[in-house]
XYZ file of C-alpha atoms in Angstrom:
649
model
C 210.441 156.545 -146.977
C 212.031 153.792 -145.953
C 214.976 151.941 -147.892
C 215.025 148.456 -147.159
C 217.764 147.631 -149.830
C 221.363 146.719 -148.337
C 223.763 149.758 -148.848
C 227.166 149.333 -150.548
C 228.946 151.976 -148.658
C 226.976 154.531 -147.358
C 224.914 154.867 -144.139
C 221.404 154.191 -144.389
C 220.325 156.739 -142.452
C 222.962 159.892 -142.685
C 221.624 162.012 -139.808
C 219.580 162.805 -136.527
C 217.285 164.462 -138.605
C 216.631 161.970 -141.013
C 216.014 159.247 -137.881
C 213.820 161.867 -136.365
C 211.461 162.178 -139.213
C 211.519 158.339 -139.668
C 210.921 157.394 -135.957
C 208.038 159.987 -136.217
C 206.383 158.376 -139.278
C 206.875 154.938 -137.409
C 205.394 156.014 -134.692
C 202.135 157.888 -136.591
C 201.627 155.065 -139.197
C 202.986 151.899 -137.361
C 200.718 149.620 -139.894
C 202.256 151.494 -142.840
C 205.883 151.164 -141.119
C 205.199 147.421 -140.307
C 203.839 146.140 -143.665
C 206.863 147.952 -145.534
C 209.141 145.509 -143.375
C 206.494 142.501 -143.364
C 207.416 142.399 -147.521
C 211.136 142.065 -147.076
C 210.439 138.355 -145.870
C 208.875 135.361 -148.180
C 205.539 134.535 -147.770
C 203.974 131.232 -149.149
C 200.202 133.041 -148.803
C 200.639 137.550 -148.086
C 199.084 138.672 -144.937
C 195.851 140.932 -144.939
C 195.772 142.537 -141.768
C 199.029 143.924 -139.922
C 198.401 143.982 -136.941
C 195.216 142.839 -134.227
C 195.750 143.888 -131.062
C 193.507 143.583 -127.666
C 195.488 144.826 -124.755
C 192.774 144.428 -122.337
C 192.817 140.535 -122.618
C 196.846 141.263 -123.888
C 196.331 139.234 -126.624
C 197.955 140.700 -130.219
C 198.840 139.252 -133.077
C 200.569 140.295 -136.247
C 200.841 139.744 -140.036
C 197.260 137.659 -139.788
C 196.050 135.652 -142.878
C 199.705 135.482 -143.789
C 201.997 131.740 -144.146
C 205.570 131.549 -144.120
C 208.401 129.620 -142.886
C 211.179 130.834 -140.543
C 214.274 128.355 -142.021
C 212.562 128.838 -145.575
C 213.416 132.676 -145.251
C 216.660 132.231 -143.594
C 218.220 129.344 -146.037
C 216.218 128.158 -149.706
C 215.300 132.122 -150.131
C 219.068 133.198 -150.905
C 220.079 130.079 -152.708
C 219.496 131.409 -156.118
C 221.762 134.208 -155.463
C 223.367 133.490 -152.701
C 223.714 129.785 -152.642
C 227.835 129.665 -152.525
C 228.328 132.529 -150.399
C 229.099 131.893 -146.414
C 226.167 131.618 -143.600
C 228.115 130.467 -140.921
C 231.947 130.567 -140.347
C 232.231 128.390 -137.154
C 234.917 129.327 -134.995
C 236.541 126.652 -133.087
C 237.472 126.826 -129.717
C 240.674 125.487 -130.856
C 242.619 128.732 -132.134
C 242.493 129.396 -135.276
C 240.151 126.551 -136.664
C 237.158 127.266 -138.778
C 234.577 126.040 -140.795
C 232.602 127.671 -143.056
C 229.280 126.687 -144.186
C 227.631 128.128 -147.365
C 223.806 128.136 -147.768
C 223.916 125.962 -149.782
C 225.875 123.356 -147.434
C 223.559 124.843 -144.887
C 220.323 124.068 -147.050
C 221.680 120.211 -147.088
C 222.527 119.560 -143.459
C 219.266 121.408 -142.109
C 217.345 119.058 -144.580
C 218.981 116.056 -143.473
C 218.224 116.870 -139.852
C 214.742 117.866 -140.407
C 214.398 114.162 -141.849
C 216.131 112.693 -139.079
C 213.808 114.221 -136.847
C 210.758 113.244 -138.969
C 211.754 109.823 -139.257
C 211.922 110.087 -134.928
C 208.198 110.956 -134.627
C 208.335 114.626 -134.482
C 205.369 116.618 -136.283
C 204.212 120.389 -136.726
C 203.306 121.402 -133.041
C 205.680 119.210 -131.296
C 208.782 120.451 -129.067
C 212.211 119.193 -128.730
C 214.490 120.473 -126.683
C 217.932 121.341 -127.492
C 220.904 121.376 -125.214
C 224.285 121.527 -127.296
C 227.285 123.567 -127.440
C 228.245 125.956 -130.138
C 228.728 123.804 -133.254
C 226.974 123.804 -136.582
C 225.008 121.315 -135.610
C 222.848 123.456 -133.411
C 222.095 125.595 -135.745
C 220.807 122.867 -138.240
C 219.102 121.317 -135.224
C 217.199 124.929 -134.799
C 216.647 125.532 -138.510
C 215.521 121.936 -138.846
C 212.529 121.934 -136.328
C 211.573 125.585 -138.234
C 211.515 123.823 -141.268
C 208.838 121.255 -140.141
C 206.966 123.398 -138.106
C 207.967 121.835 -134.769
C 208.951 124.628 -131.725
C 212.359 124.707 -130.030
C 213.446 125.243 -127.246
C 216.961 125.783 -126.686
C 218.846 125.172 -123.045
C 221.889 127.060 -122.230
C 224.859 124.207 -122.309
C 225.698 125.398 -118.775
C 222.687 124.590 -116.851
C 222.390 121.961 -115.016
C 220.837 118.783 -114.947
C 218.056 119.387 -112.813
C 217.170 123.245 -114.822
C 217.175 121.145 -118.010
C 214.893 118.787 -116.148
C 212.220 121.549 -115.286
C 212.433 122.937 -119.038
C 211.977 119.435 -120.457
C 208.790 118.469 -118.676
C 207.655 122.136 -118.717
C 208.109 122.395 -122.710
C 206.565 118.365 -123.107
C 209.368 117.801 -125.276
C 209.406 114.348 -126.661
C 212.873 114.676 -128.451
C 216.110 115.600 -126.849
C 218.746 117.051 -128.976
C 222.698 116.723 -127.297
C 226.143 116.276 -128.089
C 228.831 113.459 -126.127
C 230.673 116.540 -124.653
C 231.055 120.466 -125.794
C 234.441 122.120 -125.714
C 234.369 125.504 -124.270
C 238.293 127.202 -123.321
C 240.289 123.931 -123.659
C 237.335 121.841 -121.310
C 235.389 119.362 -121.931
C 231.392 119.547 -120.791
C 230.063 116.120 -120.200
C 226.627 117.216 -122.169
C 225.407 113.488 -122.873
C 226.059 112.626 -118.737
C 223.910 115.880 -117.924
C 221.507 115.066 -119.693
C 221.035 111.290 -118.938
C 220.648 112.428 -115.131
C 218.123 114.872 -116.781
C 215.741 112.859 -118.296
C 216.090 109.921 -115.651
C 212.507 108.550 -114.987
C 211.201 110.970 -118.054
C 209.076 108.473 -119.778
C 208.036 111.451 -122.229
C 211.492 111.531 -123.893
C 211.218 108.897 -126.386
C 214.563 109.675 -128.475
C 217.863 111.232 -127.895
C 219.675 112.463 -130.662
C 223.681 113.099 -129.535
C 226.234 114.865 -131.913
C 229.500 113.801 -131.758
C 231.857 116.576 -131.077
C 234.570 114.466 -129.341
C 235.965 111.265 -129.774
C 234.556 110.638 -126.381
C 232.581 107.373 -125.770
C 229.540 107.964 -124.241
C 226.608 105.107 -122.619
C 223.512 104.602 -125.086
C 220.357 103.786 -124.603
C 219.251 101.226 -127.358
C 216.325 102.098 -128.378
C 216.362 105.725 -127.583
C 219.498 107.019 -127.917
C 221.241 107.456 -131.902
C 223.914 109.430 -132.867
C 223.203 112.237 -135.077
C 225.758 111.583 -137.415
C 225.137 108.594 -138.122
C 221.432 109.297 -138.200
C 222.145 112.146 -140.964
C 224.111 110.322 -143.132
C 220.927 108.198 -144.239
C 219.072 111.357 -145.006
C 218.109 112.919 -148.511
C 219.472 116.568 -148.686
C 215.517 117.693 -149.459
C 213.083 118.168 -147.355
C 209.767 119.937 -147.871
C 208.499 123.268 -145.301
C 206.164 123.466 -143.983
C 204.133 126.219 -144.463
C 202.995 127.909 -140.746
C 200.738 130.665 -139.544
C 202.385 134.051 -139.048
C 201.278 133.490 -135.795
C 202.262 130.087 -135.387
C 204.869 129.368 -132.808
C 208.241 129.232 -133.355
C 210.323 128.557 -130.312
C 210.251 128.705 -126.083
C 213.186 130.343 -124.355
C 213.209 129.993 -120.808
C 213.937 133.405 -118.789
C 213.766 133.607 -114.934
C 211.252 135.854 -113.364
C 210.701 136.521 -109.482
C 209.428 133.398 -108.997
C 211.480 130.146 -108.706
C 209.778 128.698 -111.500
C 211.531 130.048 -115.269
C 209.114 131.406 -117.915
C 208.748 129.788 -120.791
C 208.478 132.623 -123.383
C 207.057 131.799 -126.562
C 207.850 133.721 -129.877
C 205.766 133.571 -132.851
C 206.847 132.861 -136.691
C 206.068 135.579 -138.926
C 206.380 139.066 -136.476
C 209.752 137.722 -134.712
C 211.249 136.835 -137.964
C 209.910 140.566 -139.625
C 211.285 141.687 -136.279
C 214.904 140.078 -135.766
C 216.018 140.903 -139.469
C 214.800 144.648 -138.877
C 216.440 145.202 -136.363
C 219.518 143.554 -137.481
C 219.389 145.292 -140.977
C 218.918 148.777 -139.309
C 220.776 148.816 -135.932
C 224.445 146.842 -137.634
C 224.509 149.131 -141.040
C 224.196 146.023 -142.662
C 225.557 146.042 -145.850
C 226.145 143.017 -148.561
C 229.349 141.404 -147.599
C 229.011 141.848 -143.485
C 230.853 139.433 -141.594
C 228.642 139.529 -138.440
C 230.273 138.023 -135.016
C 227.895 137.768 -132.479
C 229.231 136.385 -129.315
C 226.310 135.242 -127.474
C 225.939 131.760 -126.821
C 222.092 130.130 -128.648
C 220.904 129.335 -125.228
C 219.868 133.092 -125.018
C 218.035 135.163 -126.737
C 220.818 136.964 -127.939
C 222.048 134.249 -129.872
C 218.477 133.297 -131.247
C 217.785 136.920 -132.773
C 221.752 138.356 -133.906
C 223.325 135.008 -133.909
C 221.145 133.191 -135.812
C 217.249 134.431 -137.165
C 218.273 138.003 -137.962
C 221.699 137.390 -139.751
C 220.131 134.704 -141.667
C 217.107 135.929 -142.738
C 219.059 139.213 -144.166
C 221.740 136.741 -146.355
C 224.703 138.020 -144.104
C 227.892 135.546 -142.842
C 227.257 134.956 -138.673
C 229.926 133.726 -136.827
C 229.352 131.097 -134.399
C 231.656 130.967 -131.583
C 232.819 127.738 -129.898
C 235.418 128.802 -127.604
C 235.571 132.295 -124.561
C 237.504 135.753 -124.950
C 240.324 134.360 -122.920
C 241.389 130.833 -124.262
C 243.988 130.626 -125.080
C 245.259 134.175 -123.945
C 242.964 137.448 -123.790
C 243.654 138.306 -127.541
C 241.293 135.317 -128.758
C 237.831 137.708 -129.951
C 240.729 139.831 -132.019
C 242.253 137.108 -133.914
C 238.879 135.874 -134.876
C 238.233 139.895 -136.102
C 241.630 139.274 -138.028
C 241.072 136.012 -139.214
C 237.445 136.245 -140.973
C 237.811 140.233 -141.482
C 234.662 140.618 -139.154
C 232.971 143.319 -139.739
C 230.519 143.913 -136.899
C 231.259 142.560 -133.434
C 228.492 142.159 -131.073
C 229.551 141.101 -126.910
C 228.385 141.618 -124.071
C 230.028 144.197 -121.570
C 231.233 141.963 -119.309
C 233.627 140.666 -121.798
C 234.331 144.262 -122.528
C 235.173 144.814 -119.243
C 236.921 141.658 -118.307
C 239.664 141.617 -121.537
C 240.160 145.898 -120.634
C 241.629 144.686 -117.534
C 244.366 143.229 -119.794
C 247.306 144.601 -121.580
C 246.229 146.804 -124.302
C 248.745 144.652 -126.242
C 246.510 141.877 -126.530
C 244.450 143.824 -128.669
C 247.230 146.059 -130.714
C 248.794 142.691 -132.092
C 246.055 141.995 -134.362
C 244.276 143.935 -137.190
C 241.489 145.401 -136.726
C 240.482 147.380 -139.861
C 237.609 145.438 -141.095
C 235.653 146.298 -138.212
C 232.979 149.326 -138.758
C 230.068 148.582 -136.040
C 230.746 147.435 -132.427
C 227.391 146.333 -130.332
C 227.375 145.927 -126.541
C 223.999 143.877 -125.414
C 222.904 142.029 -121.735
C 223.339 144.875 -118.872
C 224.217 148.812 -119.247
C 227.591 149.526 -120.275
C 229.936 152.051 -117.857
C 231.054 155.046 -119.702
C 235.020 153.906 -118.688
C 234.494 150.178 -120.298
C 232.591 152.221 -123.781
C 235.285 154.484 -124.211
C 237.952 151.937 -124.038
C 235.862 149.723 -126.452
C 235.602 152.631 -128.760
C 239.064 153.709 -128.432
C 241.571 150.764 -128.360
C 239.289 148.339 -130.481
C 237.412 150.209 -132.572
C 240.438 152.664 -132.739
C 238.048 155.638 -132.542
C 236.827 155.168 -135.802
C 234.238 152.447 -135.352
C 230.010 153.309 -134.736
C 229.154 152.076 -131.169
C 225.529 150.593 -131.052
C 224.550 150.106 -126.863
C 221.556 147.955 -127.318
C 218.665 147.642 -125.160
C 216.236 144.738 -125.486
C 214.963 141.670 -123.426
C 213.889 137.798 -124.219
C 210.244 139.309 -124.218
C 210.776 141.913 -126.307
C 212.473 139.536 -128.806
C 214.850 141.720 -130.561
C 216.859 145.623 -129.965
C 214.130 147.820 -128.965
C 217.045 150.947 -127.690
C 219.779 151.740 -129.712
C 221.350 154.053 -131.594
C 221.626 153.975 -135.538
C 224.770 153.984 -137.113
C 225.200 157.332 -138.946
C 222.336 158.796 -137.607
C 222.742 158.948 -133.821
C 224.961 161.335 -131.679
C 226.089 159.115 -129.070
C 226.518 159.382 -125.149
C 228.826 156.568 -123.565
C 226.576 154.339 -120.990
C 223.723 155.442 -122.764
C 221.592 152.953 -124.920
C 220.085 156.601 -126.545
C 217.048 156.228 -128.396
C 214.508 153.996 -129.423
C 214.003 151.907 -132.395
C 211.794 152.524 -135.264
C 207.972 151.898 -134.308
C 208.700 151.456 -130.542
C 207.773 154.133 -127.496
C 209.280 153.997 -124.298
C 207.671 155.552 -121.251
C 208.380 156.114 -118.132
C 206.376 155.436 -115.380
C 206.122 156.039 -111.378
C 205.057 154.351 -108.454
C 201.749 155.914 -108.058
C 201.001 154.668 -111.489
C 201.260 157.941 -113.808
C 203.422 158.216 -116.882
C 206.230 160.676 -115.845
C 206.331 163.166 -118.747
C 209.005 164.759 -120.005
C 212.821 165.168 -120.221
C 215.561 164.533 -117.401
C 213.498 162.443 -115.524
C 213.920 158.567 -113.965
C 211.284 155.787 -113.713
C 210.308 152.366 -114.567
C 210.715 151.632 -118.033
C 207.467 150.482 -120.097
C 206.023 150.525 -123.523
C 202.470 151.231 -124.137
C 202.234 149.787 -127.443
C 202.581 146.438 -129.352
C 205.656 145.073 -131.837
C 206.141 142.294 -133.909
C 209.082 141.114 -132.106
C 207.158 140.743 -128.477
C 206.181 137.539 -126.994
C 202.904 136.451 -127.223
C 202.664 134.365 -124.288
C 204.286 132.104 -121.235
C 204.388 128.801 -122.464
C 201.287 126.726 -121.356
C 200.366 130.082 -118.407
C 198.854 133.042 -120.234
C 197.862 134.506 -117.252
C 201.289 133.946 -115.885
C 202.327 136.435 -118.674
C 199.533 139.126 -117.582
C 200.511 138.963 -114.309
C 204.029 139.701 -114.530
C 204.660 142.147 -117.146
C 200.555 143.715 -117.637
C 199.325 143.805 -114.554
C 202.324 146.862 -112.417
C 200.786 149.184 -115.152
C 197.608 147.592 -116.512
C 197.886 147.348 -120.379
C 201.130 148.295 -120.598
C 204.708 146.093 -120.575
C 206.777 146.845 -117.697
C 210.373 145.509 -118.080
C 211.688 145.060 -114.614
C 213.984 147.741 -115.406
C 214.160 151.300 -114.026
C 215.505 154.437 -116.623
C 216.973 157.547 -116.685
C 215.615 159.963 -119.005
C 218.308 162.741 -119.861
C 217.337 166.443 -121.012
C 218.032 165.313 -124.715
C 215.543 162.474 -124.381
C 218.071 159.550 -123.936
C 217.581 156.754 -122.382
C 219.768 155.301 -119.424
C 218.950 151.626 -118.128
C 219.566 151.842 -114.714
C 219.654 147.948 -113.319
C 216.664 146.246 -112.335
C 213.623 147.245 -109.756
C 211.885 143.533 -109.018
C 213.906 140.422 -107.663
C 215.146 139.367 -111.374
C 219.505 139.482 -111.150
C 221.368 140.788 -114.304
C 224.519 138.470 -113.926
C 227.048 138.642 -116.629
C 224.072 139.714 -118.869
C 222.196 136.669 -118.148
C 218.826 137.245 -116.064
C 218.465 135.061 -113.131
C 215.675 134.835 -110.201
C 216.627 135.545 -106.772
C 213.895 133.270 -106.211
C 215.021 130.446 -108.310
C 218.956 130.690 -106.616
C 216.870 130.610 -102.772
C 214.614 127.963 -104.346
C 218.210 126.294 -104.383
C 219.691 126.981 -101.259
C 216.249 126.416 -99.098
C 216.078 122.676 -100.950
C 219.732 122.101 -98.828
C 218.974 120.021 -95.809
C 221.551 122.660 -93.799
C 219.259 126.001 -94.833
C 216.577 127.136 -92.610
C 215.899 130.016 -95.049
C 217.581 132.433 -96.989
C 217.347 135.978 -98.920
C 219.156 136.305 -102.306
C 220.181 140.126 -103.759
C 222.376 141.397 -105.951
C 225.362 143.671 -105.808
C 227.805 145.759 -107.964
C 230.497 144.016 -108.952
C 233.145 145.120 -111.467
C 233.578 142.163 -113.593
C 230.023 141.086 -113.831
C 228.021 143.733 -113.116
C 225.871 142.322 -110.847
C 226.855 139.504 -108.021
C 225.073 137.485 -106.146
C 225.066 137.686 -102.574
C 223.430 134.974 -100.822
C 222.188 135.494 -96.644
C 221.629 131.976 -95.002
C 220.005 131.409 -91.645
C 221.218 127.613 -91.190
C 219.601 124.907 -89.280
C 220.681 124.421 -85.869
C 222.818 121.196 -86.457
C 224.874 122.668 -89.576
C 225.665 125.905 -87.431
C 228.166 123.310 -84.895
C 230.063 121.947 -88.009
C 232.727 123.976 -89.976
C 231.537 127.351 -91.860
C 233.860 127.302 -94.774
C 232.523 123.539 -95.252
C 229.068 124.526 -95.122
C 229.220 126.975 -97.415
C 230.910 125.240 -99.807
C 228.349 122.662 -99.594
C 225.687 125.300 -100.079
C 227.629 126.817 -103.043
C 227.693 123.723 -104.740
C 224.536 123.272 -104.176
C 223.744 125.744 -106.214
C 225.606 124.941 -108.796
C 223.778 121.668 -109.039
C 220.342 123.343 -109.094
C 220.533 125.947 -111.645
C 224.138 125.905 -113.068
C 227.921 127.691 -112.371
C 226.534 131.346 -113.372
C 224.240 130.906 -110.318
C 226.738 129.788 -107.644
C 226.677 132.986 -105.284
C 230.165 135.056 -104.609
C 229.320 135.766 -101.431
C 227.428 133.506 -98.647
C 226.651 135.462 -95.336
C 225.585 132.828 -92.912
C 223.447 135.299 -90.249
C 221.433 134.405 -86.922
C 218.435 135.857 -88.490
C 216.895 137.515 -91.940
C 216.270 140.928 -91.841
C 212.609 141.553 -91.752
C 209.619 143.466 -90.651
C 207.115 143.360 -87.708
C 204.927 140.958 -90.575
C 207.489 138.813 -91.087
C 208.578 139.920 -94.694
C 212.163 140.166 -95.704
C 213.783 143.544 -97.108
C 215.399 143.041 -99.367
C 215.980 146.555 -100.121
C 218.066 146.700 -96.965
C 219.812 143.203 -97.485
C 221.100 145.257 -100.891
C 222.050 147.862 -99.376
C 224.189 145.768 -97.091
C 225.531 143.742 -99.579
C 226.238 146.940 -101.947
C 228.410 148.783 -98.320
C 225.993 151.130 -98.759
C 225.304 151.511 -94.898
C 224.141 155.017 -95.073
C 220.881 155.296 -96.798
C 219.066 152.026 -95.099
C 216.184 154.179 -95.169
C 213.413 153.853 -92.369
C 213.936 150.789 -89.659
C 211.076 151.740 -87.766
C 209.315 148.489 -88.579
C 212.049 146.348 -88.190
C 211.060 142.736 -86.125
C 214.354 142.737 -84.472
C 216.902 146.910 -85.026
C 219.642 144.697 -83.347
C 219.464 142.075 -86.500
C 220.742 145.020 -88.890
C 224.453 145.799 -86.910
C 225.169 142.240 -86.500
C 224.090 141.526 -90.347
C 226.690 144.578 -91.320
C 229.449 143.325 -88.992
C 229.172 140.018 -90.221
C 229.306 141.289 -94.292
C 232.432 143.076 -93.320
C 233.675 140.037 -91.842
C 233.056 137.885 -94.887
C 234.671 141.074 -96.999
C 238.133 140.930 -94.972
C 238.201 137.170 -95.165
C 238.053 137.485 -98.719
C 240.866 139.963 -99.207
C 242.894 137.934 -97.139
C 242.532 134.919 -99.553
């Protein structure tokens, strides 16, 4: 049925007809298909029951009576045959510097941390919090709370103080895990100063832990404050697991939704872990001497699943990326391909579309046999960035996976498998082994059939979902169980085709797909309404060719900012922003109107406000109920105002 053992050369599945039989047996016997992937991991005590699943409290649960641990399956596992080869190569952001780390190496500096953190108070069930750039020590930091059955939860090293604020006391994290400064395209990030203003007044956080990744001097707190290093370095190279329910949890990510407040989504131990090395073992090819390069950053969920969990659990070399496609020229992701012989390479398509905008050149100068698989994850790829992904990087020869998947759904749940899958560019194709898609419509009804568009659900359970929002289950009814009761909706509308592929088509709620990285309309107008100059404001999203989608703020000010200077304004309110959330927030465009668009009730369209902001002036759709028909000309001459300022710059 299914071969779980890694292929030398070969695809392991040869054919659309072979995946078609497969997916149907999947789909038929999910226990069957589940259990055969449950054995690939280690268990300290073998599940009994596969799968429990309630969906009308939404309350499931996999691999029950089962005990494992997440960093024992990832690290001691392969040391008897794997011990010397390479887990992590970490690239620099300094050009061509790298480290590699062995699991063996890797076994020793997780231990080391896990005792640190021991030796700080932290015990199975606790949370620390983790806000570091990409160096090895993140990764130990990760493994290590695994290892002793405390949850992480990792904060993107771009946020700002005040977002890693809200995650801190949200999570109860007692333990903060940072570094003096990350380096990220020749800059420094003052990490340690963040997160001082962070945890100011946060009686909670009892230690700090900082990793020293500059030779920058930073202030610390006696008492609370230790540097990792130093802390490490007293630390046997052994330290036990423990040994945690399947269902046990194993970290919090932090997603926005359509409400200013983020989600903390919680993923469980033994059905992620079964999940992310699945996925990773089927979608990649993976085969015994991968070098994987996954460019995602840890503070998503990208990084979590195909940087670190999946690659890890399946004995493959990950590549952990320090530095951005650009620095120190726009050839830096195909040196790294040339310099570790990378095998897969896994981005995001805004990369993909940003370094296309470049000479070709930057590309041609470096070698680029090794690679067989290129991946594309975060928003829908456009058929013009695929096919010159396919062509001048993977120099036609290479399998392109487009992967579909979400921080809920915890790993791929759309892609195509190497070998197997005829593929369509901008199309994510089919879906993954054990998973159904369906598409639903407004009134409610599954929309049946083929070349056909709706909101994208699945009506049945995985091991990779999430179980929960951190602290709120009801929270997590409400927003994905409750559009199409018992069944997850993903925000995201989908195209159908008449060969049963699958086309993401951008999001349908008030959730922004920015660079790949989801952020809340209401979170980034959470921002701007806390500025004493904003009366109110209405946050969409656009098209935009770099990122996909921009974010295109409309601000109604107070009456005393409207007398001073616009362009200072604005910049205040941009910076704002920035301050709030982080720079992937800060809007591209601020529209400062007399008024919000809205209806007789008082409620803001947004639909029209995207229209606007997307020059699509023709299909505004019925204004009938408008509060104020004059409101929509002036809103449209003042957007192409703001757009022929702009081109002037």
């Amino acid at each position: 049925m299914f071969d779980n053992d890694t292929p030398s050369g070969s695809y392991r599945i040869d054919d659309i007809k072979e995946y078609q039989r497969l997916y149907r047996l999947s789909i038929d016997d999910p226990v069957g298909f589940w259990k055969r992937q449950g054995e690939t991991l280690t268990w300290f005590h073998p599940f009994h029951t596969v799968r429990d699943i309630d969906m009308y409290e939404i309350d499931f649960a996999w691999y029950l009576g089962g005990r494992l641990n997440a960093c024992f399956n990832c690290v001691d596992r392969h040391l008897h045959s794997r011990g010397e080869k390479a887990a992590l190569i970490w690239a620099m952001d300094e050009p061509g510097q790298y480290r590699t780390i062995t699991y063996r190496e890797l076994k020793h500096n997780v231990a080391r941390t896990a005792n640190v953190l021991l030796q700080h108070g932290v015990r199975k069930g606790d949370t620390v919090c983790i806000y570091m750039p990409m160096i090895p020590e993140t990764v130990f930091t990760m493994l290590a709370c695994a290892r002793i059955g405390a949850v992480h939860t990792v904060v993107f090293g771009g946020f700002s103080s005040e977002a890693l604020r809200d995650r801190i006391l949200d999570a109860k994290a007692r333990v903060l895990v940072t570094a003096n400064q990350g380096l990220r395209g020749g800059r420094r990030i003052h990490l340690k100063a963040i997160a001082d203003r962070a945890i100011e007044g946060i009686e909670m956080v009892k230690t700090v832990l900082v990793a020293r990744r500059t030779d920058a001097e930073v202030p610390m707190k006696t008492g609370r404050d230790f540097w990792l290093d130093e802390e490490t370095r007293r630390q046997r190279s052994t330290c036990p697991t423990e040994w945690m329910s399947s269902e046990s949890p194993l970290f919090i990510l932090y997603t926005s939704g359509s409400t200013g407040k983020p989600k903390g989504v919680m993923h469980t131990t033994g059905g992620y872990l079964v999940y992310a090395a699945t996925t990773h073992r089927y979608v990649f090819d993976l085969r015994p001497d991968d070098v994987f390069f996954c460019t995602a950053d840890v503070g998503w969920i990208t990084g979590h699943t195909y940087l670190v969990y999946g690659p890890l659990a399946n004995g493959a070399t990950s590549v952990l990326f320090e530095s951005v496609p650009t620095y120190p020229d726009p050839g830096r992701f195909w040196r790294v391909v040339e310099d570790l012989q990378v095998n897969t390479l896994y981005t995001a398509p805004t990369a993909i579309r940003s370094l296309a905008r470049e000479s070709d050149e930057y590309v041609t100068r470096y070698n680029r046999d090794s690679l067989r698989i290129l991946g594309t994850v975060g928003e829908p790829i456009s058929p013009d960035a695929w096919n010159w992904f396919h062509k001048t990087v993977g120099q036609g020869r290479c399998d392109i996976v487009d992967t579909y998947w979400q921080t809920e759904t915890g790993g791929i749940v759309i892609a195509p498998i190497p070998g197997a899958t005829p593929l369509k560019p901008g199309s994510a194709t089919l879906p993954f082994f054990g998973i159904r898609p369906t598409l639903m419509g407004e009134d409610g009804k599954e929309i049946e059939g083929d070349d056909v568009q709706g909101h994208l659900c699945f009506d049945r359970s995985w091991p990779g979902h999430a179980r929960t929002i951190w602290g709120d289950h009801s929270r997590f009814k409400d927003t994905y169980f409750t559009h199409y009761p018992g069944i997850y909706f993903t925000g995201d509308g989908c195209r159908r085709d008449e060969d049963g592929y699958y086309w993401i088509t951008g999001r349908v709620d008030d959730v922004l797909n920015v660079s790949g990285h989801r952020l809340g309309s209401a979170e980034v107008e959470s921002a701007l309404n806390a500025h004493e100059d904003v009366s109110e404001s209405a946050v969409v999203g656009f098209p935009h060719d770099l990122k996909g989608t921009g974010i295109y703020a409309y601000v109604r000010l107070t009456d005393e900012a409207a007398e001073r200077d616009l362009d200072e304004v604005v910049g205040g309110l941009r910076e704002q922003v920035r301050q709030a959330i982080g720079p992937i927030a800060a809007p591209d465009f601020i529209q400062v109107v007399p008024d919000i668009v809205k209806n007789r009730s008082g409620k803001m369209l947004r639909r029209i406000l995207r229209k606007i902001a997307s020059d699509d002036y023709d299909s505004l759709g019925d204004l009938s109920t408008l509060l104020d028909p004059n409101i929509i000309e002036i809103t449209i001459q003042g957007h192409e105002a703001l757009l022929a300022a702009k081109k002037k710059k």
